[in-house]
Coordinates of C-alpha atoms in Angstrom, one line a residue:
Chain A
M1 CA 16.3 86.4 73.1
E2 CA 16.2 82.9 71.8
D3 CA 16.8 82.3 68.1
K4 CA 13.4 80.8 67.7
Q5 CA 11.8 84.0 69.0
I6 CA 13.9 86.1 66.6
I7 CA 12.8 84.0 63.7
E8 CA 9.2 84.4 64.8
L9 CA 9.8 88.2 64.6
Y10 CA 11.1 87.9 61.1
F11 CA 8.0 85.9 60.2
A12 CA 5.8 88.5 61.8
R13 CA 7.6 91.1 59.7
D14 CA 8.6 92.9 62.9
E15 CA 11.6 95.1 62.5
L16 CA 12.7 94.2 66.0
A17 CA 14.0 91.0 64.4
V18 CA 16.9 92.9 62.8
S19 CA 17.9 94.8 66.0
A20 CA 17.7 91.5 67.9
T21 CA 19.9 89.8 65.4
Q22 CA 22.3 92.8 65.5
E23 CA 22.4 92.7 69.3
K24 CA 23.0 89.0 69.5
Y25 CA 25.3 88.3 66.5
G26 CA 26.4 91.8 65.4
G27 CA 29.9 91.3 66.8
L28 CA 30.4 87.9 65.2
L29 CA 29.2 89.1 61.8
S30 CA 31.3 92.2 61.9
G31 CA 34.3 90.1 62.7
I32 CA 33.8 88.0 59.6
A33 CA 33.4 91.0 57.4
I34 CA 36.4 92.8 58.8
K35 CA 38.6 89.8 58.3
I36 CA 37.8 89.8 54.6
L37 CA 37.4 93.6 53.9
G38 CA 39.4 95.1 56.7
E39 CA 38.1 97.9 59.0
S40 CA 36.3 99.8 56.3
Q41 CA 33.2 101.4 55.1
A42 CA 32.8 98.4 52.9
A43 CA 32.7 96.1 55.9
E44 CA 29.9 98.1 57.5
E45 CA 27.9 98.1 54.3
C46 CA 28.4 94.4 54.0
I47 CA 26.9 93.9 57.5
N48 CA 23.9 96.1 56.6
D49 CA 23.4 94.1 53.4
T50 CA 23.5 90.9 55.6
Y51 CA 20.7 92.2 57.8
L52 CA 18.8 93.2 54.6
S53 CA 19.3 89.7 53.2
L54 CA 18.1 88.1 56.4
W55 CA 15.0 90.3 56.3
R56 CA 14.3 89.3 52.7
T57 CA 15.0 85.6 53.0
I58 CA 13.2 84.8 56.3
P59 CA 10.5 83.9 55.4
P60 CA 10.3 81.8 53.3
E61 CA 13.5 80.4 54.8
S62 CA 13.3 79.2 58.4
P63 CA 16.9 78.4 59.3
D64 CA 17.5 75.8 62.0
N65 CA 20.6 77.7 63.0
L66 CA 20.2 81.5 62.8
R67 CA 23.7 82.1 63.9
A68 CA 25.3 79.8 61.2
Y69 CA 22.9 81.1 58.6
S70 CA 23.7 84.7 59.3
C71 CA 27.5 84.0 59.3
K72 CA 27.2 82.3 55.9
I73 CA 25.3 85.3 54.4
A74 CA 27.8 87.8 55.9
R75 CA 30.8 85.8 54.6
N76 CA 29.3 85.5 51.1
M77 CA 28.4 89.2 51.1
A78 CA 31.9 90.1 52.1
F79 CA 33.5 88.0 49.4
N80 CA 31.2 89.4 46.8
Q81 CA 32.2 92.9 47.9
L82 CA 35.9 91.9 47.9
R83 CA 35.6 90.6 44.3
Y84 CA 33.9 93.8 43.3
N85 CA 36.7 95.9 44.9
L86 CA 39.4 93.9 43.3
A87 CA 37.7 94.2 39.9
E88 CA 37.4 97.9 40.3
K89 CA 41.0 98.0 41.5
R90 CA 40.0 99.5 44.8
S91 CA 42.4 99.1 47.6
V92 CA 41.7 96.2 50.0
H93 CA 43.3 95.8 53.4
A94 CA 41.9 92.5 54.6
G95 CA 42.1 91.8 58.3
V96 CA 43.8 88.5 57.6
S97 CA 46.1 87.3 54.8
L98 CA 43.7 85.9 52.4
D99 CA 46.4 85.2 49.8
E100 CA 48.2 83.0 52.4
L101 CA 45.0 81.2 53.4
E102 CA 44.1 80.6 49.8
E103 CA 47.5 79.3 49.0
T104 CA 47.6 76.8 51.8
L105 CA 44.1 75.6 51.2
S106 CA 44.4 75.1 47.5
D107 CA 47.9 73.6 47.9
G108 CA 48.6 73.6 44.2
I109 CA 45.2 72.2 43.1
S110 CA 43.9 74.0 40.0
P111 CA 40.6 75.7 40.5
Q112 CA 39.6 73.9 37.4
A113 CA 39.7 70.7 39.5
F114 CA 36.3 71.5 41.0
E115 CA 34.7 73.7 38.5
D116 CA 32.9 70.8 37.0
V117 CA 31.9 69.1 40.2
D118 CA 29.3 70.2 42.7
F119 CA 31.6 71.7 45.3
K120 CA 28.8 72.1 47.8
I121 CA 28.3 68.3 47.8
V122 CA 32.0 67.5 47.6
V123 CA 32.9 69.8 50.5
N124 CA 30.1 68.6 52.7
E125 CA 30.9 65.0 52.0
F126 CA 34.5 65.8 53.0
L127 CA 33.5 67.5 56.2
E128 CA 31.2 64.7 57.1
S129 CA 34.2 62.3 56.8
L130 CA 36.3 64.2 59.3
K131 CA 36.5 63.8 63.1
P132 CA 34.7 66.6 64.9
E133 CA 37.9 68.2 66.2
A134 CA 39.6 68.3 62.8
R135 CA 36.4 69.6 61.2
K136 CA 36.0 72.4 63.7
V137 CA 39.6 73.5 63.3
F138 CA 39.4 73.4 59.5
L139 CA 36.2 75.5 59.5
K140 CA 37.5 78.0 62.0
R141 CA 40.5 78.5 59.9
Y142 CA 39.0 78.6 56.4
F143 CA 35.4 79.6 56.9
F144 CA 35.7 81.9 59.9
L145 CA 39.3 82.9 59.0
D146 CA 40.4 82.7 62.6
T147 CA 44.1 82.8 63.4
I148 CA 45.9 79.8 64.7
P149 CA 46.5 81.3 68.2
Q150 CA 42.8 82.2 68.3
I151 CA 41.7 78.7 67.3
A152 CA 44.1 77.2 69.9
A153 CA 42.7 79.4 72.6
D154 CA 39.0 78.8 71.6
M155 CA 39.4 75.1 71.6
G156 CA 41.7 74.7 74.5
I157 CA 44.4 72.9 72.5
S158 CA 48.0 73.9 71.7
E159 CA 48.9 75.8 68.6
S160 CA 51.1 73.0 67.4
K161 CA 48.2 70.7 67.5
V162 CA 46.1 73.1 65.5
K163 CA 48.8 73.3 62.9
S164 CA 49.1 69.6 62.8
L165 CA 45.4 69.1 62.4
L166 CA 45.3 71.7 59.6
F167 CA 48.2 70.1 57.8
R168 CA 46.6 66.7 57.8
T169 CA 43.1 67.9 57.0
R170 CA 44.4 69.9 54.1
A171 CA 46.2 66.8 52.7
R172 CA 42.9 64.9 53.0
F173 CA 41.0 67.7 51.4
K174 CA 43.4 67.7 48.5
S175 CA 43.1 64.0 47.9
H176 CA 39.3 64.2 48.3
I177 CA 39.1 67.0 45.7
L178 CA 41.5 65.3 43.3
G179 CA 39.7 61.9 43.8
K180 CA 36.4 63.5 42.8
E181 CA 38.0 65.1 39.8
K182 CA 39.2 61.7 38.6
L183 CA 35.7 60.2 39.0
K184 CA 34.2 62.8 36.6
Chain B
M1 CA 37.8 85.0 37.6
K2 CA 37.7 84.7 41.4
K3 CA 40.9 85.5 43.2
Y4 CA 40.0 83.3 46.1
P5 CA 38.1 80.4 44.6
F6 CA 38.8 77.9 47.4
L7 CA 38.0 80.3 50.2
E8 CA 34.8 81.3 48.5
A9 CA 33.8 77.8 47.8
I10 CA 34.1 76.9 51.5
G11 CA 31.2 79.3 51.9
T12 CA 28.9 76.6 50.7
V13 CA 29.3 74.4 53.8
D14 CA 26.3 73.0 55.6
E15 CA 25.1 75.2 58.5
K16 CA 25.2 72.3 60.9
F17 CA 29.0 72.2 60.6
L18 CA 29.2 75.9 61.2
E19 CA 27.1 75.7 64.3
E20 CA 29.4 72.9 65.5
A21 CA 32.5 75.0 64.8
L22 CA 31.0 78.0 66.7
D23 CA 30.1 75.9 69.7
D24 CA 33.3 76.4 71.7
S25 CA 31.8 76.5 75.2
K26 CA 30.8 72.9 75.1
E27 CA 34.2 71.9 73.7
Q28 CA 36.1 73.7 76.4
E29 CA 33.8 72.3 79.1
R30 CA 34.3 68.8 77.7
R31 CA 38.1 69.2 77.8
Q32 CA 38.0 70.6 81.3
I33 CA 36.0 67.7 82.6
S34 CA 38.2 65.2 80.7
M35 CA 41.3 66.9 82.2
N36 CA 40.0 66.9 85.7
K37 CA 38.9 63.3 85.4
R38 CA 42.2 62.2 84.1
K39 CA 44.1 64.1 86.8
T40 CA 41.9 62.5 89.5
V41 CA 42.6 59.1 88.0
M42 CA 46.3 59.8 87.9
I43 CA 46.3 60.9 91.5
M44 CA 44.4 57.8 92.6
I45 CA 46.8 55.5 90.7
A46 CA 49.8 57.4 92.1
A47 CA 48.4 56.9 95.6
A48 CA 47.9 53.2 95.0
L49 CA 51.4 52.8 93.7
I50 CA 52.9 54.5 96.7
F51 CA 50.9 52.3 99.0
T52 CA 51.8 49.0 97.4
M53 CA 55.1 49.8 95.7
A54 CA 57.0 52.1 97.9
A55 CA 60.2 51.5 96.1
T56 CA 58.7 52.8 92.9
A57 CA 56.7 55.6 94.3
V58 CA 57.7 58.2 91.8
A59 CA 55.4 61.0 90.9
A60 CA 54.4 60.9 87.3
G61 CA 56.3 63.3 85.2
I62 CA 55.1 63.6 81.7
S63 CA 56.1 66.6 79.5
K64 CA 53.9 68.3 77.0
I65 CA 53.1 65.8 74.3
S66 CA 50.0 67.3 72.6
T67 CA 51.7 67.4 69.2
L68 CA 52.9 63.9 69.8
G69 CA 49.4 62.9 70.7
N70 CA 48.3 63.9 67.3
Y71 CA 51.2 62.1 65.8
F72 CA 50.3 58.9 67.6
E73 CA 46.6 59.3 66.8
D74 CA 47.4 59.2 63.1
F75 CA 49.7 56.3 63.7
S76 CA 47.0 54.4 65.4
E77 CA 44.8 54.7 62.3
Y78 CA 47.6 53.5 60.2
L79 CA 48.3 50.5 62.4
K80 CA 44.6 49.8 62.7
I81 CA 44.7 49.8 66.5
P82 CA 41.1 49.3 67.6
D83 CA 39.3 52.2 69.3
E84 CA 39.2 50.3 72.6
G85 CA 42.9 49.4 72.3
P86 CA 45.3 49.8 75.2
I87 CA 46.9 53.0 73.8
M88 CA 47.1 56.1 75.9
R89 CA 44.1 58.1 75.0
N90 CA 44.1 61.9 74.6
P91 CA 47.9 62.2 75.3
E92 CA 47.6 65.9 75.7
D93 CA 45.4 65.3 78.7
Y94 CA 48.4 63.6 80.3
A95 CA 50.5 66.7 79.9
N96 CA 51.7 68.1 83.2
E97 CA 52.1 71.7 83.8
V98 CA 55.5 72.7 82.3
T99 CA 57.0 75.2 84.6
T100 CA 60.4 75.5 82.8
E101 CA 61.1 76.6 79.3
V102 CA 61.6 73.5 77.4
T103 CA 63.7 74.7 74.5
T104 CA 66.8 76.2 73.3
T105 CA 67.9 77.0 69.9
A106 CA 71.4 77.1 68.5
Q107 CA 71.7 80.8 68.4
S108 CA 68.5 82.3 69.7
E109 CA 67.5 83.1 73.3
D110 CA 63.8 83.2 72.5
V111 CA 61.5 82.1 75.2
N112 CA 59.4 79.1 74.2
G113 CA 55.8 78.8 74.9
V114 CA 54.8 77.6 78.3
V115 CA 52.0 75.1 78.4
N116 CA 49.4 75.6 81.0
A117 CA 47.2 72.9 82.5
A118 CA 44.7 73.2 79.7
G119 CA 47.4 72.4 77.2
T120 CA 47.3 75.8 75.6
V121 CA 50.4 77.9 74.9
D122 CA 50.5 81.1 77.0
T123 CA 53.4 82.7 75.3
Y124 CA 55.0 81.6 72.1
T125 CA 57.4 83.0 69.5
P126 CA 58.2 81.1 66.4
P127 CA 61.9 80.3 65.7
A128 CA 63.8 83.1 63.8
P129 CA 64.7 82.5 60.2
G130 CA 67.2 79.7 59.8
E131 CA 66.7 78.6 63.4
A132 CA 65.0 75.7 65.1
K133 CA 63.4 75.2 68.5
I134 CA 62.0 72.3 70.5
T135 CA 58.4 72.9 71.4
A136 CA 57.5 69.6 73.0
V137 CA 59.4 66.8 74.6
S138 CA 58.5 63.4 76.0
A139 CA 60.9 60.8 77.3
S140 CA 61.0 57.5 79.2
E141 CA 63.9 55.5 80.4
R142 CA 64.9 54.4 76.9
S143 CA 62.9 56.5 74.5
L144 CA 62.8 60.1 73.5
F145 CA 60.4 62.1 71.3
V146 CA 60.9 65.8 70.5
T147 CA 58.7 68.1 68.5
I148 CA 60.9 70.6 66.6
E149 CA 59.9 73.7 64.6
F150 CA 62.3 75.1 62.0
N151 CA 62.0 78.4 60.2
A152 CA 63.1 77.8 56.6
S153 CA 62.7 81.4 55.6
G154 CA 65.3 82.4 53.0
L155 CA 65.8 78.8 51.8
D156 CA 63.3 79.2 49.0
I157 CA 61.7 75.9 49.4
P158 CA 58.8 75.8 47.0
Q159 CA 55.3 75.0 48.1
E160 CA 55.0 72.5 45.2
L161 CA 56.8 69.3 45.3
P162 CA 58.7 68.2 42.1
E163 CA 56.9 65.9 39.8
D164 CA 59.0 62.9 40.7
A165 CA 57.9 63.1 44.4
R166 CA 56.0 60.0 45.5
S167 CA 52.3 60.6 46.1
D168 CA 51.2 62.2 49.4
E169 CA 54.9 63.2 49.9
V170 CA 55.8 66.3 51.9
Y171 CA 59.1 68.2 52.3
R172 CA 61.1 66.6 55.1
F173 CA 64.4 66.6 56.8
H174 CA 66.6 63.8 55.7
A175 CA 68.4 63.0 59.0
A176 CA 68.2 63.8 62.7
Y177 CA 71.2 62.9 64.8
A178 CA 71.5 63.2 68.6
N179 CA 74.3 62.6 71.1
L180 CA 72.5 59.7 72.7
D181 CA 74.1 56.4 73.7
K182 CA 72.1 54.0 71.7
R183 CA 74.8 51.3 71.4
V184 CA 77.6 50.8 73.8
G185 CA 80.5 52.9 72.5
N186 CA 78.4 54.8 70.1
G187 CA 77.5 57.9 71.9
F188 CA 77.6 60.3 69.1
K189 CA 75.5 60.9 66.0
C190 CA 72.8 58.5 66.9
L191 CA 70.3 58.5 64.0
G192 CA 66.7 58.9 64.9
G193 CA 63.4 58.6 63.1
I194 CA 61.7 61.7 61.7
V195 CA 58.0 62.2 61.0
P196 CA 57.0 65.5 59.3
I197 CA 54.0 67.0 61.1
S198 CA 53.2 70.2 59.3
R199 CA 54.3 73.1 57.2
E200 CA 52.8 76.6 57.8
G201 CA 54.4 79.0 55.4
D202 CA 58.2 78.7 56.2
I203 CA 57.7 77.0 59.5
F204 CA 58.3 73.2 59.4
T205 CA 57.2 71.0 62.3
L206 CA 58.4 67.5 62.8
V207 CA 58.7 64.8 65.5
A208 CA 62.1 63.2 65.9
H209 CA 62.3 60.1 68.0
W210 CA 64.8 57.6 69.3
D211 CA 64.3 54.3 71.1
S212 CA 66.6 51.7 72.7
I213 CA 68.6 54.5 74.2
N214 CA 71.2 53.1 76.6
D215 CA 72.0 56.4 78.2
F216 CA 71.1 60.1 78.0
P217 CA 73.9 62.6 78.1
E218 CA 74.6 64.3 81.4
D219 CA 74.1 67.9 80.4
E220 CA 72.2 68.5 77.2
I221 CA 70.8 66.7 74.2
V222 CA 72.1 68.1 70.9
V223 CA 69.9 67.3 67.9
T224 CA 71.3 68.0 64.4
L225 CA 68.9 68.1 61.5
S226 CA 70.2 68.1 58.0
Q227 CA 69.1 68.4 54.4
I228 CA 65.5 69.3 53.5
G229 CA 64.2 67.4 50.6
Y230 CA 61.6 64.9 49.6
I231 CA 61.3 61.2 48.7
A232 CA 61.2 60.6 45.0
I233 CA 60.3 57.6 43.0
E234 CA 62.9 56.4 40.5
G235 CA 61.6 53.3 38.8
I236 CA 60.8 51.0 41.7
D237 CA 63.2 52.7 44.1
K238 CA 62.5 55.4 46.6
V239 CA 65.3 57.9 46.9
F240 CA 65.8 61.0 49.0
K241 CA 66.5 64.2 47.0
S242 CA 67.8 67.2 48.7
V243 CA 66.5 70.7 47.9
S244 CA 68.5 72.4 50.6
D245 CA 71.6 71.2 52.3
V246 CA 70.9 73.2 55.4
E247 CA 72.2 71.9 58.7
V248 CA 70.6 73.1 61.9
E249 CA 71.3 72.3 65.6
V250 CA 68.9 72.4 68.5
R251 CA 69.8 71.9 72.2
L252 CA 67.7 70.6 75.0
P253 CA 69.1 70.7 78.6
V254 CA 68.6 67.2 80.1
D255 CA 67.4 68.7 83.4
Q256 CA 64.3 70.0 81.7
I257 CA 63.0 66.6 80.7
N258 CA 60.5 65.0 82.9
Y259 CA 60.8 61.3 82.3
M260 CA 57.6 59.2 82.2
E261 CA 57.6 56.7 85.0
S262 CA 57.8 52.9 84.5
I263 CA 55.8 50.4 86.5
K264 CA 57.7 47.3 87.6
S265 CA 56.3 43.7 87.8
T266 CA 55.7 42.5 91.4
N267 CA 57.2 39.1 90.6
T268 CA 60.2 37.6 88.8
V269 CA 60.2 34.6 86.5
D270 CA 62.9 32.1 85.9
I271 CA 63.9 31.9 82.2
F272 CA 66.8 29.6 81.4
G273 CA 68.2 29.8 84.9
N274 CA 68.0 33.6 85.3
E275 CA 65.4 35.5 87.3
Y276 CA 63.7 38.1 85.1
A277 CA 61.5 41.0 85.9
V278 CA 59.8 43.5 83.6
K279 CA 59.1 47.2 83.7
V280 CA 56.8 49.1 81.4
S281 CA 56.6 52.7 80.5
P282 CA 54.1 54.1 77.9
Y283 CA 56.9 53.7 75.3
E284 CA 58.6 50.4 76.0
L285 CA 58.6 47.1 77.8
I286 CA 61.9 46.0 79.3
L287 CA 62.5 42.4 80.3
Y288 CA 65.7 42.4 82.4
S289 CA 67.7 40.3 84.7
E290 CA 70.4 41.2 87.2
Y291 CA 73.4 39.0 87.7
D292 CA 76.2 38.9 90.2
S293 CA 79.4 38.9 88.3
S294 CA 81.4 38.5 91.5
V295 CA 79.8 35.1 92.1
D296 CA 79.4 34.0 88.5
D297 CA 81.9 35.5 86.2
S298 CA 80.6 33.4 83.3
Y299 CA 78.9 36.5 82.0
D300 CA 82.2 37.9 81.3
N301 CA 82.8 35.0 79.0
Y302 CA 81.5 36.3 75.6
E303 CA 80.4 32.9 74.4
V304 CA 78.3 32.1 77.5
F305 CA 76.7 35.6 77.4
E306 CA 76.1 35.3 73.7
K307 CA 74.3 32.0 74.3
T308 CA 72.2 33.5 77.1
A309 CA 71.3 36.4 74.9
R310 CA 70.3 34.2 72.0
E311 CA 68.2 32.0 74.2
L312 CA 66.4 35.0 75.6
L313 CA 65.9 36.3 72.1
D314 CA 64.4 33.0 71.0
F315 CA 62.2 32.9 74.1
C316 CA 60.9 36.4 73.2
K317 CA 60.1 35.5 69.6
T318 CA 56.6 34.6 70.4
T319 CA 53.4 36.3 71.2
I320 CA 53.3 38.9 73.9
E321 CA 50.0 39.3 75.7
F322 CA 48.8 42.5 77.4
H323 CA 46.0 41.6 79.9
M324 CA 44.1 44.6 80.9
L325 CA 42.3 45.4 84.2
D326 CA 38.9 45.3 82.3
G327 CA 39.6 41.7 81.2
K328 CA 40.5 42.5 77.6
V329 CA 43.6 40.9 76.1
Y330 CA 45.7 42.3 73.4
I331 CA 48.1 40.0 71.7
D332 CA 51.1 41.1 69.7
P333 CA 52.8 38.6 67.5
A334 CA 56.2 40.2 68.5
F335 CA 58.6 38.7 66.1
S336 CA 56.9 35.4 65.5
L337 CA 55.3 34.8 62.2
K338 CA 51.9 34.8 63.7
R339 CA 49.5 37.3 62.1
T340 CA 47.2 39.4 64.2
D341 CA 44.9 42.3 63.5
F342 CA 47.3 44.9 64.9
R343 CA 50.7 45.3 66.5
I344 CA 51.8 47.0 69.6
I345 CA 55.5 46.4 69.5
G346 CA 57.6 48.1 66.8
S347 CA 61.1 46.8 67.5
M348 CA 63.1 44.7 69.8
H349 CA 66.7 45.3 71.1
G350 CA 68.9 43.4 73.4
F351 CA 71.1 45.3 75.9
V352 CA 73.7 44.8 78.6
F353 CA 75.0 47.1 81.2
R354 CA 78.0 45.4 82.6
D355 CA 78.7 48.1 85.2
E356 CA 75.3 47.5 86.7
N357 CA 75.2 43.8 86.0
V358 CA 72.0 44.0 84.1
F359 CA 71.0 42.6 80.8
G360 CA 67.8 42.0 78.9
Q361 CA 65.5 42.8 76.0
E362 CA 63.7 46.0 75.2
F363 CA 60.4 46.0 73.2
S364 CA 59.6 49.5 71.9
F365 CA 56.0 50.3 71.3
E366 CA 54.5 51.7 68.2
L367 CA 52.1 53.7 70.3
P368 CA 52.1 54.9 73.9
L369 CA 50.5 52.3 76.1
D370 CA 48.2 53.2 79.0
T371 CA 50.3 51.4 81.6
T372 CA 47.7 52.2 84.3
Q373 CA 45.4 49.7 82.7
I374 CA 47.7 46.7 82.5
D375 CA 46.9 43.9 84.8
Y376 CA 49.6 41.5 83.7
I377 CA 51.8 40.7 80.7
M378 CA 52.6 37.3 79.3
I379 CA 55.9 36.9 77.4
N380 CA 55.8 33.3 76.0
D381 CA 54.7 31.4 79.1
A382 CA 56.2 33.8 81.6
R383 CA 53.6 35.9 83.5
F384 CA 54.5 39.3 85.0
D385 CA 52.0 40.9 87.4
F386 CA 51.6 44.5 88.3
A387 CA 50.1 46.1 91.5
H388 CA 47.2 48.4 91.1

């Protein structure tokens, strides 16, 4: 089913909208949740919450990209759940090494650096400035939390090129963030 | 407080970027088309060369250079090479299928990744702690580029650079030596250039390169990397400061290198009484002359040869023009004082091979040139044509 038809089902308050979303994007959304929360009950609940959120927000929202919109919700839900689990000192076995990803992405920048800036604007400006290939690799790694071999295989490029692109994009990301901080 | 503030903040990206990132099928299709097109072009050019230049009909052999491609792409931005410039585009598309394992490490027998036609690595294992491996190699008659990964696990190299590091600095090796004959009589410990490419955890990737190589060793190239550190600023000086005095060796059997082919000019030009020809590979332009020492032994006279070399050098200290098949002309000021928007040539070296009765000048390129697009080259007022 086309995304447009699924969104029409949401607007018509037809519950088939949820099953159609699940059928089309369930695997992708589960993958995101599992990377953050591991194979767990929490990941399953996170996905159910994602469908609920879609049901509640469409309408009034009418996303241009249902797939990207759903991914964003699933990811945010998973991180909310992760934060809750960590605060409650519940065990978390993420599907990927979030500590390592956070460390390489932040690269020594203090979180304070962007607390006073509108990160949404800053990060979108940054992404806009990148070449498409570098942007895709960056988002696959840090939004979708894909592994380097996975990215290389998906994009048909070598792992060393993925690493090189990530290295240079992170350096630009750092100078972009720090530049914005200085402009405050 | 959020434990993963950066990862969470990335969740605010615009959906149009996410959709783009998810759209792999179009990307793979584009790459496949590009690859097929490039292969077709290469086959046609090879056929033309065989027809018109039987003597130089050598099948193109270009090793995997995808990492190098990225390295050159960044360099082209730095050098302000225009988008339509004559550099080799998408160098990874030029990669041939590597059928042999292009690596060795000093102690490990790990099998390196084998690159398939799409440029992806089918099998790959990173180097073991303390070891290095060559993951890519590209060479021409007088240039060599190798991509090396080193596992610095156990060396405790911090993620953070010390405060005295220059801005945008990264951890790097201080030196890369190879057993290449760069100067006559200097076949050992030939110092190369190093460009750091990436650091992923403890795995450091770098490109080491050498130009003006007179001769490659017969059996294997041994590269020795030493000292990991960073460039610090002390007053107005830049100094290298070591954080680990590690020394690591990596070996590359010469028979596993596929050398990029050169194209030769179809004509020769008289310069100060000697007939010169040129040959061009993606990495260098070589202006050379043959002489018959049995007829004219004046070349064995140091003063006469010195004079000839100096005359040739002066002749070359002018603009060099690359005339392309599409009519565009790219002018490099070479070593004149003329200023142009960008440079193609990075360095110039004279050479002489007395055993082969050949001498000349080599011009190393900053970026790999697309030799298939060159119509003719002007050095000073000497024109050298190529068959296409």
